[in-house]
């Protein structure tokens, strides 16, 4: 029997890592096609907004550690998310999925500006809305963007796609004894400094009682 979905509208956070060739920078179109196939099936069941990261191309903090002005580095990071967003839009459109990219930094020749009411309208019309350029502000992350936009558009859950099958006390790919948690409160994550999402994102979810569901993006069907 098909499982009944509890949610009408959700926001999916996809890290840049999901778009990249394993272990190196850039965009792997085969990976993007796999993501698009999963999004295609999910978007038939729920209204879906997607926040894309840019870590496969640029992480602002890493460039600023090497001397670059932090705001400039973060602007580059936000532009990187637009590249992933356009790749995802293309892969979805090739499957016939109606999609809109909305950017927090205006790039009107490429995509729409992010306007909350318009994003909601697209979702109501069953279009997949890809949210690019983070919050538009330096010093933030796309995890925080996901928490913020999920709250703004009235999503009932934030789906956080990761590289492992849940939240662990340490990176299970590096630490064999890492413990996996079935469920956690927001405070557990903050106090334990668990790396699932940054503290700003977790606090925002806590303040707005937004549940976060963490899953392995490499398992088809998840
Ligand atoms: N970024 C930013 N403000 C935002 C969101 C992102 O400045 O609101 C920049 C920041 O430099 C970040 C980069 O964009 O490192 C890519 O985003 P993120 O690191 O969150 O991507 P992910 O880790 O999800 O791939």
Short mmCIF file of C-alpha atoms and ligand atoms in Angstrom, two decimals:
data_model
loop_
_atom_site.label_atom_id
_atom_site.label_comp_id
_atom_site.label_asym_id
_atom_site.label_seq_id
_atom_site.Cartn_x
_atom_site.Cartn_y
_atom_site.Cartn_z
CA UNK A 1 0.00 0.00 0.00
CA UNK A 2 1.47 3.41 -0.87
CA UNK A 3 2.62 5.33 2.19
CA UNK A 4 0.50 8.37 2.95
CA UNK A 5 2.54 11.55 3.04
CA UNK A 6 2.10 13.68 6.11
CA UNK A 7 3.20 16.87 4.46
CA UNK A 8 1.62 19.09 1.81
CA UNK A 9 4.62 21.37 1.28
CA UNK A 10 8.25 20.64 2.11
CA UNK A 11 11.62 22.22 1.54
CA UNK A 12 14.54 20.08 0.49
CA UNK A 13 18.09 21.21 1.26
CA UNK A 14 20.66 19.79 -1.15
CA UNK A 15 24.30 20.48 -0.37
CA UNK A 16 26.67 21.28 -3.19
CA UNK A 17 28.40 17.99 -2.44
CA UNK A 18 25.42 16.16 -3.96
CA UNK A 19 26.09 17.86 -7.33
CA UNK A 20 29.81 17.27 -7.45
CA UNK A 21 32.03 14.50 -8.67
CA UNK A 22 33.06 12.55 -5.53
CA UNK A 23 36.13 14.07 -3.94
CA UNK A 24 36.64 16.91 -6.42
CA UNK A 25 35.14 20.27 -7.38
CA UNK A 26 32.63 20.94 -10.14
CA UNK A 27 29.27 19.66 -11.37
CA UNK A 28 28.72 16.04 -12.36
CA UNK A 29 25.77 15.97 -14.76
CA UNK A 30 25.15 12.27 -14.12
CA UNK A 31 24.71 13.03 -10.39
CA UNK A 32 22.44 15.96 -11.22
CA UNK A 33 20.31 13.68 -13.42
CA UNK A 34 19.95 11.22 -10.51
CA UNK A 35 18.84 14.01 -8.17
CA UNK A 36 16.37 15.24 -10.81
CA UNK A 37 14.83 11.77 -11.09
CA UNK A 38 14.24 11.66 -7.32
CA UNK A 39 12.83 15.19 -7.26
CA UNK A 40 10.56 14.34 -10.20
CA UNK A 41 8.87 11.55 -8.24
CA UNK A 42 8.65 13.51 -4.97
CA UNK A 43 7.22 16.59 -6.67
CA UNK A 44 4.21 14.56 -7.85
CA UNK A 45 3.26 13.96 -4.20
CA UNK A 46 4.10 17.23 -2.40
CA UNK A 47 4.73 20.86 -3.14
CA UNK A 48 8.49 21.06 -3.25
CA UNK A 49 10.97 23.90 -2.84
CA UNK A 50 14.68 23.13 -3.07
CA UNK A 51 17.53 25.14 -1.57
CA UNK A 52 20.82 24.31 -3.24
CA UNK A 53 24.27 24.73 -1.71
CA UNK A 54 27.47 25.58 -3.51
CA UNK A 55 30.16 23.75 -1.57
CA UNK A 56 31.10 21.64 -4.62
CA UNK A 57 32.35 24.86 -6.24
CA UNK A 58 33.20 27.46 -3.58
CA UNK A 59 32.84 27.77 0.17
CA UNK A 60 33.34 31.39 1.20
CA UNK A 61 34.96 30.57 4.55
CA UNK A 62 37.72 28.56 2.86
CA UNK A 63 38.63 31.39 0.49
CA UNK A 64 38.60 33.94 3.31
CA UNK A 65 40.97 31.72 5.36
CA UNK A 66 43.37 32.15 2.44
CA UNK A 67 43.19 35.95 2.68
CA UNK A 68 40.22 36.90 0.53
CA UNK A 69 37.76 39.45 1.88
CA UNK A 70 35.00 37.38 3.53
CA UNK A 71 32.07 39.22 1.96
CA UNK A 72 33.59 38.83 -1.51
CA UNK A 73 34.28 35.14 -0.90
CA UNK A 74 30.69 34.66 0.25
CA UNK A 75 29.35 36.47 -2.79
CA UNK A 76 31.32 34.00 -4.91
CA UNK A 77 29.86 31.15 -2.87
CA UNK A 78 26.34 32.44 -3.48
CA UNK A 79 27.00 32.70 -7.23
CA UNK A 80 28.19 29.06 -7.09
CA UNK A 81 24.77 28.01 -5.81
CA UNK A 82 23.20 29.60 -8.90
CA UNK A 83 25.32 27.34 -11.12
CA UNK A 84 23.99 24.27 -9.30
CA UNK A 85 20.44 25.63 -9.46
CA UNK A 86 20.61 26.10 -13.24
CA UNK A 87 22.06 22.61 -13.72
CA UNK A 88 19.23 21.15 -11.63
CA UNK A 89 16.60 23.17 -13.49
CA UNK A 90 17.92 21.90 -16.81
CA UNK A 91 17.89 18.27 -15.62
CA UNK A 92 14.33 18.64 -14.29
CA UNK A 93 13.05 20.33 -17.43
CA UNK A 94 14.51 17.56 -19.56
CA UNK A 95 12.24 15.23 -17.58
CA UNK A 96 9.27 17.51 -18.18
CA UNK A 97 9.11 18.84 -14.60
CA UNK A 98 8.00 22.47 -14.49
CA UNK A 99 10.61 24.37 -12.54
CA UNK A 100 11.45 27.92 -11.53
CA UNK A 101 14.80 29.16 -10.26
CA UNK A 102 14.49 32.11 -7.88
CA UNK A 103 17.62 33.91 -6.76
CA UNK A 104 18.18 36.05 -3.68
CA UNK A 105 20.70 38.09 -5.69
CA UNK A 106 19.09 39.54 -8.75
CA UNK A 107 20.21 37.91 -11.99
CA UNK A 108 17.22 38.72 -14.09
CA UNK A 109 18.63 37.39 -17.33
CA UNK A 110 19.01 33.94 -15.80
CA UNK A 111 16.24 33.50 -13.27
CA UNK A 112 13.51 35.19 -11.27
CA UNK A 113 14.20 37.24 -8.16
CA UNK A 114 13.09 35.56 -4.93
CA UNK A 115 9.72 36.99 -3.97
CA UNK A 116 7.96 35.04 -1.22
CA UNK A 117 4.42 35.38 -2.55
CA UNK A 118 5.51 34.46 -6.05
CA UNK A 119 7.38 31.41 -4.75
CA UNK A 120 4.22 30.26 -2.97
CA UNK A 121 2.18 30.80 -6.14
CA UNK A 122 4.59 28.60 -8.10
CA UNK A 123 4.34 25.89 -5.44
CA UNK A 124 0.54 26.02 -5.52
CA UNK A 125 0.79 25.48 -9.27
CA UNK A 126 2.91 22.38 -8.58
CA UNK A 127 6.11 23.84 -9.97
CA UNK A 128 9.37 22.86 -8.31
CA UNK A 129 10.93 26.05 -6.95
CA UNK A 130 14.73 26.06 -6.78
CA UNK A 131 16.03 28.73 -4.44
CA UNK A 132 19.48 30.00 -5.34
CA UNK A 133 22.02 32.49 -3.96
CA UNK A 134 21.34 31.62 -0.33
CA UNK A 135 19.89 34.44 1.74
CA UNK A 136 21.66 36.98 -0.47
CA UNK A 137 23.81 37.99 2.52
CA UNK A 138 27.39 37.07 3.33
CA UNK A 139 28.21 35.27 6.62
CA UNK A 140 25.24 32.93 6.23
CA UNK A 141 24.96 29.40 4.87
CA UNK A 142 22.51 27.62 2.65
CA UNK A 143 21.42 25.56 5.69
CA UNK A 144 20.28 28.81 7.29
CA UNK A 145 18.68 29.76 3.98
CA UNK A 146 16.77 26.46 4.04
CA UNK A 147 15.47 27.10 7.56
CA UNK A 148 14.52 30.68 6.69
CA UNK A 149 12.80 29.93 3.38
CA UNK A 150 11.01 26.86 4.76
CA UNK A 151 9.50 29.07 7.45
CA UNK A 152 8.68 31.88 5.02
CA UNK A 153 6.85 29.67 2.52
CA UNK A 154 5.03 27.68 5.21
CA UNK A 155 6.74 24.34 4.58
CA UNK A 156 5.80 21.67 7.13
CA UNK A 157 9.25 20.07 7.18
CA UNK A 158 12.83 20.68 6.18
CA UNK A 159 14.32 17.65 4.43
CA UNK A 160 18.08 17.67 4.77
CA UNK A 161 19.85 15.42 2.27
CA UNK A 162 23.28 14.33 3.48
CA UNK A 163 26.05 11.95 2.55
CA UNK A 164 25.25 9.51 5.39
CA UNK A 165 22.06 7.94 6.71
CA UNK A 166 21.31 10.24 9.63
CA UNK A 167 22.87 12.29 12.40
CA UNK A 168 26.00 10.90 14.08
CA UNK A 169 28.13 12.01 17.03
CA UNK A 170 31.05 12.31 14.58
CA UNK A 171 31.59 11.76 10.86
CA UNK A 172 31.01 7.99 10.49
CA UNK A 173 33.14 8.00 7.34
CA UNK A 174 36.12 8.98 9.51
CA UNK A 175 35.27 7.79 13.05
CA UNK A 176 34.30 4.08 13.33
CA UNK A 177 32.83 4.47 16.84
CA UNK A 178 30.49 7.33 15.83
CA UNK A 179 27.01 6.91 17.37
CA UNK A 180 23.90 7.29 15.21
CA UNK A 181 20.89 9.10 16.70
CA UNK A 182 17.33 8.13 15.80
CA UNK A 183 15.85 11.39 17.04
CA UNK A 184 17.21 14.54 18.62
CA UNK A 185 15.84 17.73 20.09
CA UNK A 186 17.08 21.03 18.69
CA UNK A 187 18.88 21.62 22.02
CA UNK A 188 20.66 18.24 21.76
CA UNK A 189 22.05 19.33 18.39
CA UNK A 190 23.09 22.76 19.66
CA UNK A 191 24.63 21.53 22.95
CA UNK A 192 26.39 18.60 21.28
CA UNK A 193 27.61 20.91 18.48
CA UNK A 194 26.50 18.20 16.07
CA UNK A 195 27.49 19.04 12.55
CA UNK A 196 24.21 18.22 10.84
CA UNK A 197 23.39 21.89 10.25
CA UNK A 198 24.91 25.12 11.58
CA UNK A 199 23.66 26.62 14.83
CA UNK A 200 21.87 29.55 13.18
CA UNK A 201 19.84 27.14 11.04
CA UNK A 202 18.98 24.89 14.01
CA UNK A 203 17.92 27.87 16.16
CA UNK A 204 15.67 29.17 13.42
CA UNK A 205 14.01 25.75 13.11
CA UNK A 206 13.66 25.56 16.89
CA UNK A 207 12.04 29.00 17.14
CA UNK A 208 9.55 28.08 14.43
CA UNK A 209 8.97 24.43 15.49
CA UNK A 210 10.03 23.23 12.04
CA UNK A 211 10.91 19.52 12.00
CA UNK A 212 14.15 18.52 10.25
CA UNK A 213 14.30 15.10 8.57
CA UNK A 214 17.82 13.92 7.75
CA UNK A 215 18.43 11.24 5.12
CA UNK A 216 21.10 9.77 2.86
CA UNK A 217 20.77 11.35 -0.57
CA UNK A 218 22.57 8.44 -2.26
CA UNK A 219 19.80 5.93 -1.56
CA UNK A 220 17.19 6.05 -4.33
CA UNK A 221 13.69 6.38 -2.92
CA UNK A 222 14.75 8.12 0.26
N1 LIG B 1 26.60 31.80 1.25
C1 LIG B 1 26.45 33.07 1.80
N2 LIG B 1 25.22 33.42 2.28
C2 LIG B 1 24.15 32.60 2.25
C3 LIG B 1 24.33 31.29 1.74
C4 LIG B 1 25.56 30.91 1.24
O1 LIG B 1 27.37 33.85 1.84
O2 LIG B 1 23.06 32.99 2.69
C5 LIG B 1 27.90 31.43 0.64
C6 LIG B 1 28.95 30.98 1.62
O3 LIG B 1 30.21 31.44 1.19
C7 LIG B 1 28.88 29.48 1.49
C8 LIG B 1 28.61 29.31 0.01
O4 LIG B 1 27.72 30.38 -0.29
O5 LIG B 1 30.09 28.85 1.86
C9 LIG B 1 28.00 28.00 -0.40
O6 LIG B 1 26.97 27.65 0.49
P1 LIG B 1 27.12 26.45 1.55
O7 LIG B 1 28.50 26.41 2.09
O8 LIG B 1 26.01 26.59 2.52
O9 LIG B 1 26.86 25.22 0.58
P2 LIG B 1 26.79 23.65 0.95
O10 LIG B 1 27.71 23.39 2.11
O11 LIG B 1 25.38 23.37 1.31
O12 LIG B 1 27.20 22.98 -0.32
#
